[in-house]
Short mmCIF file of C-alpha atoms and ligand atoms in Angstrom, two decimals:
data_model
loop_
_atom_site.label_atom_id
_atom_site.label_comp_id
_atom_site.label_asym_id
_atom_site.label_seq_id
_atom_site.Cartn_x
_atom_site.Cartn_y
_atom_site.Cartn_z
CA UNK A 203 46.87 53.82 -4.18
CA UNK A 204 44.17 52.92 -1.66
CA UNK A 205 40.44 53.33 -2.16
CA UNK A 206 38.66 55.78 0.07
CA UNK A 207 35.39 54.62 -1.45
CA UNK A 208 33.67 51.53 -2.72
CA UNK A 209 32.17 50.99 -6.16
CA UNK A 210 28.84 50.08 -4.54
CA UNK A 211 27.10 46.74 -4.91
CA UNK A 212 25.39 45.16 -7.86
CA UNK A 213 21.66 44.57 -7.76
CA UNK A 214 19.40 43.22 -10.51
CA UNK A 215 17.01 46.19 -10.61
CA UNK A 216 19.96 48.60 -10.47
CA UNK A 217 21.49 47.00 -13.57
CA UNK A 218 18.18 46.56 -15.39
CA UNK A 219 17.12 50.19 -15.00
CA UNK A 220 20.17 51.26 -17.06
CA UNK A 221 19.50 48.77 -19.88
CA UNK A 222 17.55 49.58 -23.03
CA UNK A 223 14.12 47.89 -23.25
CA UNK A 224 15.45 45.60 -26.01
CA UNK A 225 18.34 44.45 -23.84
CA UNK A 226 16.12 44.03 -20.82
CA UNK A 227 13.95 41.73 -22.86
CA UNK A 228 16.88 39.76 -24.30
CA UNK A 229 18.94 39.23 -21.15
CA UNK A 230 18.24 37.12 -18.07
CA UNK A 231 20.19 38.75 -15.26
CA UNK A 232 21.42 36.76 -12.26
CA UNK A 233 23.25 38.77 -9.60
CA UNK A 234 25.22 37.29 -6.68
CA UNK A 235 27.34 39.00 -4.01
CA UNK A 236 30.07 36.32 -4.29
CA UNK A 237 30.66 33.25 -6.45
CA UNK A 238 33.60 30.99 -7.22
CA UNK A 239 33.78 32.09 -10.86
CA UNK A 240 31.00 33.53 -12.99
CA UNK A 241 32.48 31.73 -16.03
CA UNK A 242 32.61 28.38 -14.28
CA UNK A 243 29.03 28.62 -13.01
CA UNK A 244 27.64 29.90 -16.28
CA UNK A 245 29.42 27.13 -18.20
CA UNK A 246 27.57 24.62 -16.04
CA UNK A 247 24.30 26.37 -16.82
CA UNK A 248 25.18 26.34 -20.52
CA UNK A 249 25.74 22.58 -20.39
CA UNK A 250 22.32 22.19 -18.77
CA UNK A 251 20.64 24.13 -21.58
CA UNK A 252 20.32 27.67 -20.20
CA UNK A 253 19.20 30.09 -22.91
CA UNK A 254 21.28 32.61 -24.78
CA UNK A 255 21.33 35.93 -22.96
CA UNK A 256 21.72 34.44 -19.48
CA UNK A 257 24.12 36.74 -17.63
CA UNK A 258 25.70 36.03 -14.25
CA UNK A 259 27.12 39.03 -12.39
CA UNK A 260 28.99 39.07 -9.08
CA UNK A 261 30.63 41.55 -6.71
CA UNK A 262 33.44 39.12 -5.86
CA UNK A 263 34.92 35.81 -7.00
CA UNK A 264 36.83 33.33 -4.87
CA UNK A 265 38.28 31.44 -7.86
CA UNK A 266 38.30 33.97 -10.70
CA UNK A 267 39.79 32.46 -13.85
CA UNK A 268 42.11 34.22 -16.26
CA UNK A 269 43.66 33.22 -19.58
CA UNK A 270 46.26 30.46 -19.80
CA UNK A 271 45.10 28.92 -16.51
CA UNK A 272 45.94 31.98 -14.45
CA UNK A 273 43.90 33.25 -11.49
CA UNK A 274 42.03 36.52 -11.86
CA UNK A 275 42.20 38.85 -8.85
CA UNK A 276 38.55 39.38 -7.90
CA UNK A 277 38.18 41.17 -4.55
CA UNK A 278 34.86 42.31 -3.15
CA UNK A 279 33.89 45.96 -3.10
CA UNK A 280 35.84 47.32 -6.01
CA UNK A 281 35.43 44.97 -8.97
CA UNK A 282 32.76 43.88 -11.44
CA UNK A 283 32.72 40.29 -12.63
CA UNK A 284 30.23 39.18 -15.23
CA UNK A 285 29.70 36.43 -17.76
CA UNK A 286 27.24 36.27 -20.65
CA UNK A 287 26.04 33.09 -22.34
CA UNK A 288 25.80 33.20 -26.14
CA UNK A 289 24.62 30.52 -28.52
CA UNK A 290 25.88 31.83 -31.83
CA UNK A 291 24.11 29.81 -34.50
CA UNK A 292 26.61 28.59 -37.09
CA UNK A 293 29.68 30.46 -35.77
CA UNK A 294 32.68 28.34 -36.76
CA UNK A 295 35.13 27.59 -33.94
CA UNK A 296 37.89 29.70 -35.48
CA UNK A 297 35.58 32.76 -35.37
CA UNK A 298 35.07 32.43 -31.60
CA UNK A 299 37.80 34.98 -31.03
CA UNK A 300 35.42 37.61 -32.43
CA UNK A 301 33.34 37.25 -29.27
CA UNK A 302 36.34 38.35 -27.24
CA UNK A 303 37.10 41.26 -29.54
CA UNK A 304 33.52 42.55 -29.51
CA UNK A 305 33.55 42.31 -25.72
CA UNK A 306 36.74 44.37 -25.58
CA UNK A 307 35.17 47.06 -27.75
CA UNK A 308 32.02 46.98 -25.59
CA UNK A 309 34.07 47.50 -22.40
CA UNK A 310 35.95 50.43 -23.95
CA UNK A 311 32.72 52.10 -25.04
CA UNK A 312 31.18 51.57 -21.59
CA UNK A 313 34.19 53.01 -19.78
CA UNK A 314 34.26 56.12 -21.96
CA UNK A 315 30.50 56.61 -21.77
CA UNK A 316 30.77 56.76 -17.98
CA UNK A 317 33.62 59.23 -18.11
CA UNK A 318 36.44 56.81 -17.32
CA UNK A 319 38.79 58.16 -20.03
CA UNK A 320 40.26 56.89 -23.31
CA UNK A 321 40.34 53.10 -23.29
CA UNK A 322 42.63 50.94 -25.43
CA UNK A 323 42.89 47.24 -26.21
CA UNK A 324 46.00 45.11 -25.80
CA UNK A 325 45.53 42.22 -28.24
CA UNK A 326 43.63 40.21 -27.71
CA UNK A 327 41.67 40.46 -24.51
CA UNK A 328 42.93 43.19 -22.16
CA UNK A 329 41.52 46.71 -21.79
CA UNK A 330 43.92 49.41 -20.71
CA UNK A 331 43.38 52.88 -19.33
CA UNK A 332 46.26 55.31 -18.81
CA UNK A 333 48.75 52.49 -19.39
CA UNK A 334 47.25 50.13 -16.80
CA UNK A 335 45.15 47.00 -17.28
CA UNK A 336 41.65 47.67 -15.97
CA UNK A 337 39.80 44.72 -17.51
CA UNK A 338 40.45 41.15 -18.62
CA UNK A 339 38.23 39.00 -20.83
CA UNK A 340 38.04 35.23 -21.02
CA UNK A 341 35.83 33.48 -23.57
CA UNK A 342 35.20 29.78 -23.09
CA UNK A 343 33.17 27.70 -25.53
CA UNK A 344 31.95 24.25 -26.47
CA UNK A 345 31.98 22.79 -29.94
CA UNK A 346 29.01 21.15 -31.61
CA UNK A 347 31.16 18.53 -33.31
CA UNK A 348 28.47 17.39 -35.76
CA UNK A 349 27.72 20.87 -37.02
CA UNK A 350 31.36 22.03 -36.80
CA UNK A 351 30.34 25.21 -35.04
CA UNK A 352 29.95 26.55 -31.51
CA UNK A 353 27.30 25.07 -29.29
CA UNK A 354 27.73 27.87 -26.75
CA UNK A 355 30.20 30.53 -25.65
CA UNK A 356 30.56 32.12 -22.25
CA UNK A 357 32.27 35.48 -22.37
CA UNK A 358 33.60 36.54 -19.00
CA UNK A 359 34.59 40.10 -18.18
CA UNK A 360 36.37 41.29 -15.07
CA UNK A 361 36.72 45.04 -14.46
CA UNK A 362 38.60 46.86 -11.70
CA UNK A 363 35.98 49.55 -11.11
CA UNK A 364 37.90 51.43 -8.42
CA UNK A 365 41.21 50.78 -6.67
CA UNK A 366 41.10 48.20 -3.87
CA UNK A 367 41.65 49.44 -0.33
CA UNK A 368 45.33 49.02 0.38
CA UNK A 369 46.16 48.92 -3.33
CA UNK A 370 46.63 45.99 -5.72
CA UNK A 371 48.65 42.98 -4.59
CA UNK A 372 52.40 43.19 -5.28
CA UNK A 373 52.27 41.01 -8.40
CA UNK A 374 49.79 43.45 -10.00
CA UNK A 375 51.39 46.62 -8.72
CA UNK A 376 52.29 48.92 -11.59
CA UNK A 377 50.36 46.70 -14.03
CA UNK A 378 46.73 46.86 -12.89
CA UNK A 379 44.66 50.01 -12.68
CA UNK A 380 41.06 50.98 -12.03
CA UNK A 381 38.46 52.69 -14.17
CA UNK A 382 37.55 55.36 -11.62
CA UNK A 383 39.73 56.95 -8.97
CA UNK A 384 36.95 59.19 -7.68
CA UNK A 385 33.50 57.97 -6.59
CA UNK A 386 30.77 57.59 -9.20
CA UNK A 387 27.30 56.92 -7.78
CA UNK A 388 25.99 53.49 -8.68
CA UNK A 389 29.19 52.76 -10.61
CA UNK A 390 28.94 48.97 -10.83
CA UNK A 391 25.30 48.81 -11.92
CA UNK A 392 25.85 51.48 -14.55
CA UNK A 393 29.06 49.97 -15.83
CA UNK A 394 27.55 46.47 -15.94
CA UNK A 395 24.53 47.73 -17.90
CA UNK A 396 26.71 49.70 -20.32
CA UNK A 397 29.02 46.72 -20.95
CA UNK A 398 26.13 44.31 -21.50
CA UNK A 399 24.28 46.81 -23.69
CA UNK A 400 27.24 47.45 -25.99
CA UNK A 401 28.20 43.78 -26.10
CA UNK A 402 24.67 42.79 -27.04
CA UNK A 403 24.57 45.50 -29.71
CA UNK A 404 27.81 44.19 -31.29
CA UNK A 405 26.63 40.59 -31.04
CA UNK A 406 23.40 41.47 -32.78
CA UNK A 407 25.07 43.30 -35.64
CA UNK A 408 26.58 46.67 -34.67
CA UNK A 409 30.01 47.09 -36.28
CA UNK A 410 33.07 46.75 -34.05
CA UNK A 411 36.04 45.43 -36.10
CA UNK A 412 37.38 48.79 -37.26
CA UNK A 413 37.03 50.18 -33.76
CA UNK A 414 38.94 47.19 -32.36
CA UNK A 415 41.85 48.09 -34.66
CA UNK A 416 41.61 51.80 -33.90
CA UNK A 417 41.77 51.15 -30.18
CA UNK A 418 44.78 48.87 -30.44
CA UNK A 419 47.49 49.58 -27.90
CA UNK A 420 49.98 47.38 -29.73
CA UNK A 421 49.78 48.17 -33.43
CA UNK A 422 52.85 50.15 -34.47
CA UNK A 423 54.76 49.19 -31.31
CA UNK A 424 57.61 46.86 -30.46
CA UNK A 425 56.40 43.80 -28.57
CA UNK A 426 57.73 40.54 -27.14
CA UNK A 427 56.04 37.46 -28.58
CA UNK A 428 55.87 34.75 -25.91
CA UNK A 429 55.31 31.13 -26.98
CA UNK A 430 56.27 27.75 -25.54
CA UNK A 431 59.40 27.99 -27.72
CA UNK A 432 60.57 31.19 -25.98
CA UNK A 433 60.39 34.93 -26.46
CA UNK A 434 61.09 37.03 -29.56
CA UNK A 435 60.98 40.75 -30.30
CA UNK A 436 58.69 41.89 -33.10
CA UNK A 437 56.97 44.92 -34.50
CA UNK A 438 53.17 44.74 -34.34
CA UNK A 439 51.88 45.72 -37.79
CA UNK A 440 48.10 45.21 -37.77
CA UNK A 441 45.18 43.06 -36.66
CA UNK A 442 43.64 41.18 -39.57
CA UNK A 443 40.00 40.32 -40.25
CA UNK A 444 40.39 37.05 -38.38
CA UNK A 445 41.65 38.97 -35.31
CA UNK A 446 45.19 37.65 -35.81
CA UNK A 447 48.04 39.97 -34.89
CA UNK A 448 50.37 40.57 -37.82
CA UNK A 449 53.98 40.96 -36.68
CA UNK A 450 57.35 41.45 -38.30
CA UNK A 451 60.53 40.02 -36.79
CA UNK A 452 63.90 41.77 -36.94
CA UNK A 453 64.98 39.49 -39.86
CA UNK A 454 62.03 40.82 -41.90
CA UNK A 455 59.95 37.65 -41.61
CA UNK A 456 56.22 38.24 -41.03
CA UNK A 457 53.76 36.09 -39.10
CA UNK A 458 50.05 36.20 -38.25
CA UNK A 459 49.67 35.25 -34.57
CA UNK A 460 46.57 33.46 -33.36
CA UNK A 461 45.35 33.89 -29.84
CA UNK A 462 45.56 30.85 -27.62
CA UNK A 463 49.06 29.68 -28.40
CA UNK A 464 50.86 32.98 -28.01
CA UNK A 465 50.81 35.93 -25.69
CA UNK A 466 52.58 39.24 -26.02
CA UNK A 467 54.19 41.83 -23.82
CA UNK A 468 54.66 45.48 -24.75
CA UNK A 469 58.34 46.38 -24.98
CA UNK A 470 59.16 49.46 -22.92
CA UNK A 471 58.96 52.74 -24.83
CA UNK A 472 62.46 53.82 -25.86
CA UNK A 473 63.53 57.01 -24.13
C1 BTN B 671 42.56 37.58 -18.15
O1 BTN B 671 42.88 38.74 -17.93
O2 BTN B 671 43.40 36.65 -18.22
C2 BTN B 671 41.09 37.26 -18.33
C3 BTN B 671 40.37 37.48 -17.06
C4 BTN B 671 38.87 37.21 -17.14
C5 BTN B 671 38.22 37.41 -15.81
C6 BTN B 671 36.73 37.32 -15.85
S1 BTN B 671 35.97 37.88 -14.35
C7 BTN B 671 34.46 37.26 -14.87
C8 BTN B 671 34.72 35.91 -15.53
N1 BTN B 671 34.79 34.87 -14.53
C9 BTN B 671 36.01 34.33 -14.41
O3 BTN B 671 36.31 33.44 -13.63
N2 BTN B 671 36.81 34.91 -15.29
C10 BTN B 671 36.15 35.91 -16.09
#
């Protein structure tokens, strides 16, 4: 699929005009046409004491970072790349995964609000539309060792807003998709504002956990559990309150998988 249109360009006023007054007051927007990685640059700002609510948005990344040390495809023109700095007072390290899950819910809500279609979440950090990955999320954080909680967290969100001209690179072909396949005026600014608005709402108390479960693409399905020890088939049973994926192996044994050490692949649908 090749794009006959672009998703437009981000600009600070364009994003701000779609934010609620409360969000406008809480967030400090920084918008760049191209950066190495919004996560990398915002992490540096976090280390230098930047305040909670600092958000770095870019139209392209030259060194986009994905989970497990992977690169994240971040071309100009068609994608939205943003990172938000949070300083969650007293959030224990093992609760940091909740930042990723609330971001996933926020992206789904934003996509649907803008008419992109029914969005689902592949545990723990991927958003899917019509069976294709349209968004990846990477949360990076620093521990306050004395207090035993997070000093800061940078949640990074990359969205394929429309299909790149010439299609996705071969390694993403058939896997990646885009939110819109027809032009939507001001798509990036509107999507960025909607994502930030919903994420801020969840962070400041709006419920999201039940919706995370409801939007799960994996619960009830056969998956492959991939760990350094190898791959195993399993049935995904549920996501628990700690955002662990509960699975059952063919021998009946059950396990609660934590993000970080394990990744999963959906097994093909039988028939
Ligand atoms: C993944 O799918 O593995 C997670 C991808 C996260 C990509 C986003 S794009 C904005 C932010 N900056 C980065 O370098 N990575 C995240």
